[in-house]
Each structure stands twice: as C-alpha cells, then as structure tokens.
mmCIF file of N, CA and C in Angstrom:
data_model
loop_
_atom_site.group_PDB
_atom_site.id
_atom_site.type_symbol
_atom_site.label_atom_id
_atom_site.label_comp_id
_atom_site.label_asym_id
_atom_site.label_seq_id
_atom_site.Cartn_x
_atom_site.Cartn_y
_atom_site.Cartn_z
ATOM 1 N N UNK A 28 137.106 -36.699 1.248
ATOM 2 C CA UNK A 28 135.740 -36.438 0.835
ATOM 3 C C UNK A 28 135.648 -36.588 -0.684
ATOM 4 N N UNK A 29 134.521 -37.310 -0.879
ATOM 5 C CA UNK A 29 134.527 -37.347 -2.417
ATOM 6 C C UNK A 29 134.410 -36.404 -2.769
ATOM 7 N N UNK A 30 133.583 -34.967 -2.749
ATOM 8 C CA UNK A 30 133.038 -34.210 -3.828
ATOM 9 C C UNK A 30 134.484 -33.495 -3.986
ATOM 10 N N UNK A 31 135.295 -33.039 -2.956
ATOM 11 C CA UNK A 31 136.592 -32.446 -3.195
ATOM 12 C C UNK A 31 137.419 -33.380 -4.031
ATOM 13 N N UNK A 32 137.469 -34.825 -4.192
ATOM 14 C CA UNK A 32 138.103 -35.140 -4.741
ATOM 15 C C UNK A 32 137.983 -35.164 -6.381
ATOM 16 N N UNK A 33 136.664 -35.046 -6.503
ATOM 17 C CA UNK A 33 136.395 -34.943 -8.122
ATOM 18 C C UNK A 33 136.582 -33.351 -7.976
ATOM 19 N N UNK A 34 136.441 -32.735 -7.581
ATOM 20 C CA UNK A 34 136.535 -30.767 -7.757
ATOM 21 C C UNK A 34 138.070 -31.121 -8.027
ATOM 22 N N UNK A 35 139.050 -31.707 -7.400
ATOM 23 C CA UNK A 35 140.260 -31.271 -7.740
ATOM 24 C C UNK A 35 140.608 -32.329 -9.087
ATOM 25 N N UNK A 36 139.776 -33.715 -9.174
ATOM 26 C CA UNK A 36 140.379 -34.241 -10.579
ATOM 27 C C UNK A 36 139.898 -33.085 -11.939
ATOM 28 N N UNK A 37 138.734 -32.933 -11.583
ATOM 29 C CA UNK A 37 138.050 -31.603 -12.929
ATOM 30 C C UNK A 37 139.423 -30.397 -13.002
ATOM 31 N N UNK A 38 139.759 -30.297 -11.681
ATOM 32 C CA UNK A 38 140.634 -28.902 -12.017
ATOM 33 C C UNK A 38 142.178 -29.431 -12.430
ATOM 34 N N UNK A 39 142.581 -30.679 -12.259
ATOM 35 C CA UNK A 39 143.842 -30.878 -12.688
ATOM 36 C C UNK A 39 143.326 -31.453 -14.532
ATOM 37 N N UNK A 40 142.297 -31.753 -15.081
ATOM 38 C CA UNK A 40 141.799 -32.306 -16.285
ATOM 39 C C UNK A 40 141.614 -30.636 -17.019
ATOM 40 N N UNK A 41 141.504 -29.888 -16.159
ATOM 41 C CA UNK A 41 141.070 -28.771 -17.203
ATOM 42 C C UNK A 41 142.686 -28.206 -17.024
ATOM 43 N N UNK A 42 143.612 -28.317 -16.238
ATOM 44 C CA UNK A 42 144.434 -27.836 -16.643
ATOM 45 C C UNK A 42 145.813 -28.530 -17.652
ATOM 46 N N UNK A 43 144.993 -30.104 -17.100
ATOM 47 C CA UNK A 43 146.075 -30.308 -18.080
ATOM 48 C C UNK A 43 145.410 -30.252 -19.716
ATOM 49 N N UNK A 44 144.147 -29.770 -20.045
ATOM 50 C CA UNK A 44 143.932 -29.795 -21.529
ATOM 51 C C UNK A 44 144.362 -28.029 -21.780
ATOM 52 N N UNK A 45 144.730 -27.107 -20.961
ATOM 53 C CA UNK A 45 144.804 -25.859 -21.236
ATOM 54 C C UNK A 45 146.626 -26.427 -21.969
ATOM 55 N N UNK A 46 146.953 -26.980 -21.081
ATOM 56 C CA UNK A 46 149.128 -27.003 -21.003
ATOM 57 C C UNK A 46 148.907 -28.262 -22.699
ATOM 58 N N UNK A 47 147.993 -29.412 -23.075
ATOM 59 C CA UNK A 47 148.211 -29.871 -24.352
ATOM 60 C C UNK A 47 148.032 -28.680 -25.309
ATOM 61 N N UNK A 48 146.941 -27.878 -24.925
ATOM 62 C CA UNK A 48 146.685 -26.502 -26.070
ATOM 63 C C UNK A 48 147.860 -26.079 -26.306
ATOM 64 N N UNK A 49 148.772 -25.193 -25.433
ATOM 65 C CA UNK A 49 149.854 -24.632 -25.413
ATOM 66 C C UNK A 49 150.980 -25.197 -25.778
ATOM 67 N N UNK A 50 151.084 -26.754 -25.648
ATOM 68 C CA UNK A 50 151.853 -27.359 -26.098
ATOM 69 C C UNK A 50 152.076 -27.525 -27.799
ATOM 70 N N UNK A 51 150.706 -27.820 -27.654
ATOM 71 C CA UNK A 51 150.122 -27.817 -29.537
ATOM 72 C C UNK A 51 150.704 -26.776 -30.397
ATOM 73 N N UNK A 52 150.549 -25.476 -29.750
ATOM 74 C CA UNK A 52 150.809 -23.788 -30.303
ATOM 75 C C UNK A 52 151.998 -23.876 -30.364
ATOM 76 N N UNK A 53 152.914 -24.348 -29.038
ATOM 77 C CA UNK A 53 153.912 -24.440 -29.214
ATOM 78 C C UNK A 53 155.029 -24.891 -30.579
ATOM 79 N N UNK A 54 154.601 -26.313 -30.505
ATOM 80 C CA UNK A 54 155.298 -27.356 -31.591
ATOM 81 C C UNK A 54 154.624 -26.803 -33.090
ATOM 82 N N UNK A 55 153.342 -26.495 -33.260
ATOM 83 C CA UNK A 55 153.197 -25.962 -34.837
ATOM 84 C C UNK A 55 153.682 -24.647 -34.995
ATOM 85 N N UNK A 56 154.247 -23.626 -34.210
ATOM 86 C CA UNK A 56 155.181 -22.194 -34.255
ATOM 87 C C UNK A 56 156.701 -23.344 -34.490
ATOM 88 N N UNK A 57 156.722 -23.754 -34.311
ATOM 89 C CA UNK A 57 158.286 -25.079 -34.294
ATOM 90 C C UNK A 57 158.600 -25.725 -35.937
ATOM 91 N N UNK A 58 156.960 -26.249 -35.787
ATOM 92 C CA UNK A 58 156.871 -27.041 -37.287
ATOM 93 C C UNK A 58 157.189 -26.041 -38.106
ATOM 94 N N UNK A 59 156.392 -24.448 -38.116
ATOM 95 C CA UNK A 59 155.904 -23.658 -39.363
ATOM 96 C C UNK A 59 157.818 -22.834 -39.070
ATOM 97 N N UNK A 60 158.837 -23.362 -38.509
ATOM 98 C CA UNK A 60 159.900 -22.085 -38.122
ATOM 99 C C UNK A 60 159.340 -20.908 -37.680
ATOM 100 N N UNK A 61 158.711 -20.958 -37.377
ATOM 101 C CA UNK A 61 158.130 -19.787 -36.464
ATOM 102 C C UNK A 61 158.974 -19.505 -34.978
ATOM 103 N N UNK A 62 159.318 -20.668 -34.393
ATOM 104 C CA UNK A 62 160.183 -20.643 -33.072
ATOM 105 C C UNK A 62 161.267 -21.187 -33.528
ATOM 106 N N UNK A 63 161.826 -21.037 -32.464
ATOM 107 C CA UNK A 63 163.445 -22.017 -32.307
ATOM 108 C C UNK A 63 162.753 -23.164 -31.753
ATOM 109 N N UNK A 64 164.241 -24.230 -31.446
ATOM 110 C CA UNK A 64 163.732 -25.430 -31.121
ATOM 111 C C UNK A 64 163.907 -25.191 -29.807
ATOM 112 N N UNK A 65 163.015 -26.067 -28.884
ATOM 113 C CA UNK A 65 163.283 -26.024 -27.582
ATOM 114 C C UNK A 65 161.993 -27.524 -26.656
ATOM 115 N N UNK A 66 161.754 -27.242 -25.689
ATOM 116 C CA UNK A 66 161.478 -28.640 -24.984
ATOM 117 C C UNK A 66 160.034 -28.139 -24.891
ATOM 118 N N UNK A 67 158.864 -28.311 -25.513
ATOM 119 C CA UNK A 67 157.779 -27.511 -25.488
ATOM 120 C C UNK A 67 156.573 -27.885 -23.984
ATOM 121 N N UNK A 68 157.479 -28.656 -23.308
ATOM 122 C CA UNK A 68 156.723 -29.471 -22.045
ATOM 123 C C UNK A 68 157.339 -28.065 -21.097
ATOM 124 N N UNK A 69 158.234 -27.982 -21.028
ATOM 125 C CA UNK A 69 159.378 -27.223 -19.800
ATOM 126 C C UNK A 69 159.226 -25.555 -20.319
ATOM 127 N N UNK A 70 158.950 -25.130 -21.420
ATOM 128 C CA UNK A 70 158.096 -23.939 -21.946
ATOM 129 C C UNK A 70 156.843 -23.792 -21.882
ATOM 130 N N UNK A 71 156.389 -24.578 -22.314
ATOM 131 C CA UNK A 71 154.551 -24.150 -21.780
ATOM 132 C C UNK A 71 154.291 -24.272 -20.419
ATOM 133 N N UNK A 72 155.065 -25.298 -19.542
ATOM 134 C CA UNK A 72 155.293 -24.697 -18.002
ATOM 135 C C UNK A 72 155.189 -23.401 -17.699
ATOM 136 N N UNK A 73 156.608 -22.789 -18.025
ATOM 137 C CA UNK A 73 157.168 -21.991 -17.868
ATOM 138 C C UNK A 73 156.018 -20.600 -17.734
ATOM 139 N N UNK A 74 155.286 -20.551 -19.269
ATOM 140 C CA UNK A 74 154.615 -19.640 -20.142
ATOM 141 C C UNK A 74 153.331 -19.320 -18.827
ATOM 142 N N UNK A 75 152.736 -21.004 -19.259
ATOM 143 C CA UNK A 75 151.517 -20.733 -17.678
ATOM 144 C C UNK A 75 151.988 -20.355 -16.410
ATOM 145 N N UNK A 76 153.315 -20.525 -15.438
ATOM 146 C CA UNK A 76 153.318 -19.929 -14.600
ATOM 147 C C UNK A 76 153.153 -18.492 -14.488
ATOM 148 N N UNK A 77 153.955 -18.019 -15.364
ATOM 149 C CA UNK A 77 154.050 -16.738 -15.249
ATOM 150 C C UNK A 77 152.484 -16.098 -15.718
ATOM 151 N N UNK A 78 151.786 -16.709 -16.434
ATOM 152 C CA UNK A 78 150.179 -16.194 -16.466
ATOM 153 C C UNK A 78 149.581 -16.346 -15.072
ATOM 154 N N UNK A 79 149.582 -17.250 -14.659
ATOM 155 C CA UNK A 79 149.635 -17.807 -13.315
ATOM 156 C C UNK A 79 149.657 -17.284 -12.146
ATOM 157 N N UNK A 80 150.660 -16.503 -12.385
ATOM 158 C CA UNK A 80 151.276 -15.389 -11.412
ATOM 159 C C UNK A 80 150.386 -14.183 -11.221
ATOM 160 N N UNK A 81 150.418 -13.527 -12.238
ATOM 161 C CA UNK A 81 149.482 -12.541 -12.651
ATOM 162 C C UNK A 81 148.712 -12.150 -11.585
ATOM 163 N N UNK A 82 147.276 -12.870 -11.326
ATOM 164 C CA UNK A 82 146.478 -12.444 -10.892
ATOM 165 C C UNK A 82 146.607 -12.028 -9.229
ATOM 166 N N UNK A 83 148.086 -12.648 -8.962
ATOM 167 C CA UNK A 83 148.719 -12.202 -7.504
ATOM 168 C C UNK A 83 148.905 -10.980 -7.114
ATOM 169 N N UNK A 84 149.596 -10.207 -8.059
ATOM 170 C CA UNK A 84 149.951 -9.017 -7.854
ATOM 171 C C UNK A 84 149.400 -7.895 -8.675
ATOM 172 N N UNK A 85 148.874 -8.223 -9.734
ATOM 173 C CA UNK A 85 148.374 -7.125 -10.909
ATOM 174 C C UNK A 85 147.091 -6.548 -10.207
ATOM 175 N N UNK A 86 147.439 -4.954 -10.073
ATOM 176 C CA UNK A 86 146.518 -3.954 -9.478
ATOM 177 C C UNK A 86 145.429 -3.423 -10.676
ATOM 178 N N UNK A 87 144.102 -3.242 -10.856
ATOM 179 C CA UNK A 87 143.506 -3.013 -12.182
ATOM 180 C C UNK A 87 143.708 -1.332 -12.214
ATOM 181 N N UNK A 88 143.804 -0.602 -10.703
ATOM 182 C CA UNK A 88 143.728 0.562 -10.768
ATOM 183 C C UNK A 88 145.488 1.401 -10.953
ATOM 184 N N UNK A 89 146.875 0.143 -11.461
ATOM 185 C CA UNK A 89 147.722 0.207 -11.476
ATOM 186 C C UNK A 89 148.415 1.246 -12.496
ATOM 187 N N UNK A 90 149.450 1.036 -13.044
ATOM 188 C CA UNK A 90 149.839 2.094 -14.353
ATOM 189 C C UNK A 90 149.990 1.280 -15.528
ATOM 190 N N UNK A 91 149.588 0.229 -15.761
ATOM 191 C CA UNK A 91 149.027 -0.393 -16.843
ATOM 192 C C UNK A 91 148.046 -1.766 -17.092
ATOM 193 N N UNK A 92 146.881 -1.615 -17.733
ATOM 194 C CA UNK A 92 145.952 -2.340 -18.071
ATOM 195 C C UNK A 92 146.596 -3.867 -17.902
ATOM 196 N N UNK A 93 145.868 -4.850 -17.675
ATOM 197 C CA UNK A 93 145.651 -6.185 -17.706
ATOM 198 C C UNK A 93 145.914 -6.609 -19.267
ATOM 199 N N UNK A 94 145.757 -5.739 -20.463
ATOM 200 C CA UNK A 94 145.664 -6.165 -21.932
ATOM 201 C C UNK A 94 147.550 -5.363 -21.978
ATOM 202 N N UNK A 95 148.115 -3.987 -21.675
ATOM 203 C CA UNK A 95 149.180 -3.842 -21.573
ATOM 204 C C UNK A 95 150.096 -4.743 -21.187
ATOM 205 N N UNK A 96 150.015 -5.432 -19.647
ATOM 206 C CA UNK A 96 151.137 -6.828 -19.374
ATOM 207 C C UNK A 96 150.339 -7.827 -20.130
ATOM 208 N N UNK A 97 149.486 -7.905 -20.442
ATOM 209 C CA UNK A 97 149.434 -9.277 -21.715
ATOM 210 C C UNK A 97 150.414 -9.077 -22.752
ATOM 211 N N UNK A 98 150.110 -8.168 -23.296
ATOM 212 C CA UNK A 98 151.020 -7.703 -24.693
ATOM 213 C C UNK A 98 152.503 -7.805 -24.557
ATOM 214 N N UNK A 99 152.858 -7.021 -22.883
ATOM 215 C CA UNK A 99 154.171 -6.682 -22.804
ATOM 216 C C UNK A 99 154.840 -8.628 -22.339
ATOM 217 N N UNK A 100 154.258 -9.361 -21.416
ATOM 218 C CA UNK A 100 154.633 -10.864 -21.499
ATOM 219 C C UNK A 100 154.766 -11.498 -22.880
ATOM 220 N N UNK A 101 153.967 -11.326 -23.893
ATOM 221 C CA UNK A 101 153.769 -12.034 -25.044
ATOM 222 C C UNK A 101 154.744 -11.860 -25.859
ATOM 223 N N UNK A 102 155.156 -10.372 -26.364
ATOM 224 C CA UNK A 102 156.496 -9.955 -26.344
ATOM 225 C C UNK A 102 157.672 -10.070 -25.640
ATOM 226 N N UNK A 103 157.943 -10.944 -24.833
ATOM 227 C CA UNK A 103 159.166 -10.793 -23.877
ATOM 228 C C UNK A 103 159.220 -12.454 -24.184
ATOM 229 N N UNK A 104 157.813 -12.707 -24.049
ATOM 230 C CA UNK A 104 157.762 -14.875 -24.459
ATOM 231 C C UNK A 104 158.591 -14.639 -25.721
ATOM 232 N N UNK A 105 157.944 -14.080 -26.818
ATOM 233 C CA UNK A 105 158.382 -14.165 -28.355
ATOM 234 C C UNK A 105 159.710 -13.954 -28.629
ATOM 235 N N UNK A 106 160.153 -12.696 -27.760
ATOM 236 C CA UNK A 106 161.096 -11.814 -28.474
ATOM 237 C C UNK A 106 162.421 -12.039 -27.027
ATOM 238 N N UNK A 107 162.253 -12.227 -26.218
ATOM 239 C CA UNK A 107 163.130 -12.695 -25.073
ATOM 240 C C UNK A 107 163.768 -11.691 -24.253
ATOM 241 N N UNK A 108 164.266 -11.594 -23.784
ATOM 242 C CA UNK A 108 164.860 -10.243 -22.906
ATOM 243 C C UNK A 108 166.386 -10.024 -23.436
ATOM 244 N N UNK A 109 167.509 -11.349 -24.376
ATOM 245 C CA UNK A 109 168.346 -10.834 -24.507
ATOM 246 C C UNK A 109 169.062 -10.020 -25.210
ATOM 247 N N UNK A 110 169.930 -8.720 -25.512
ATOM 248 C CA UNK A 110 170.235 -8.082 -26.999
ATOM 249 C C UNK A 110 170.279 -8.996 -27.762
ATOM 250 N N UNK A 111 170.028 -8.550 -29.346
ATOM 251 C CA UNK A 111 170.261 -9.620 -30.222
ATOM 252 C C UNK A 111 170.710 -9.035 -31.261
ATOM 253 N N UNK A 112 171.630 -7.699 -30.988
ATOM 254 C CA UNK A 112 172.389 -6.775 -32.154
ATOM 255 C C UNK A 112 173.838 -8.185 -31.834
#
C-alpha cells in the first residue's frame, strides 16, 4: 500500500536525521577532546537504543522520574560504568 509505504519512508528519514544529529554531537565532543576516540556510527546506535528502550519498561508512577533515568543514562553514556581509580 502506498500510504504505508511513505508513513514508513517519513519514519526511517526522521530517524535517520535524529542518528546524523547525534552523530554530529558526537564527533564535535571528539573534535573539542571532550570524548575519547571511538566509531561515532556504532555509538550513536548504541546511545538511541537504549533511549529506545525506555519507553518499554519505564513506569511514571515508578521510584524515579523519567528526568532521573535521563540524567542517570547520560551519566553512565559520559562517565561509563568502569572504576577508573
């Protein structure tokens, strides 16, 4: 059917301009040393799945806010899960 087929080209066009955004953020945190180096295609993957995920399981009436696991992902993206003493 056509109209499904343009509904799904719009939704793969809007997602792939969300993953160039992220890509973008990516590589100028890279340019400015802001990040380490790494493959910014196979990370901004990565980054959107796990946003991605989210709305699967996150309860609003849970034990922390929707802006709490933002913060606490963003920190775990930045700062990583491994010791670094």
């Amino acid at each position: 059917d056509v109209r499904t087929m343009e509904k799904r080209s719009e939704i793969t066009n809007w997602r792939d301009r969300y993953e160039r955004i992220l890509r973008d953020i990516l590589l100028e945190g890279q340019t400015w040393k802001s990040f380490t180096t790494f493959d910014t295609a196979k990370v901004g993957r990565m980054v959107l799945a796990v946003l991605n995920d989210m709305p699967r399981w996150y309860r609003p009436d849970g034990h922390m806010s929707a802006t709490q696991f933002a913060d606490l992902y963003c920190d775990i993206i930045l700062s990583g899960i491994r010791n670094h003493d």
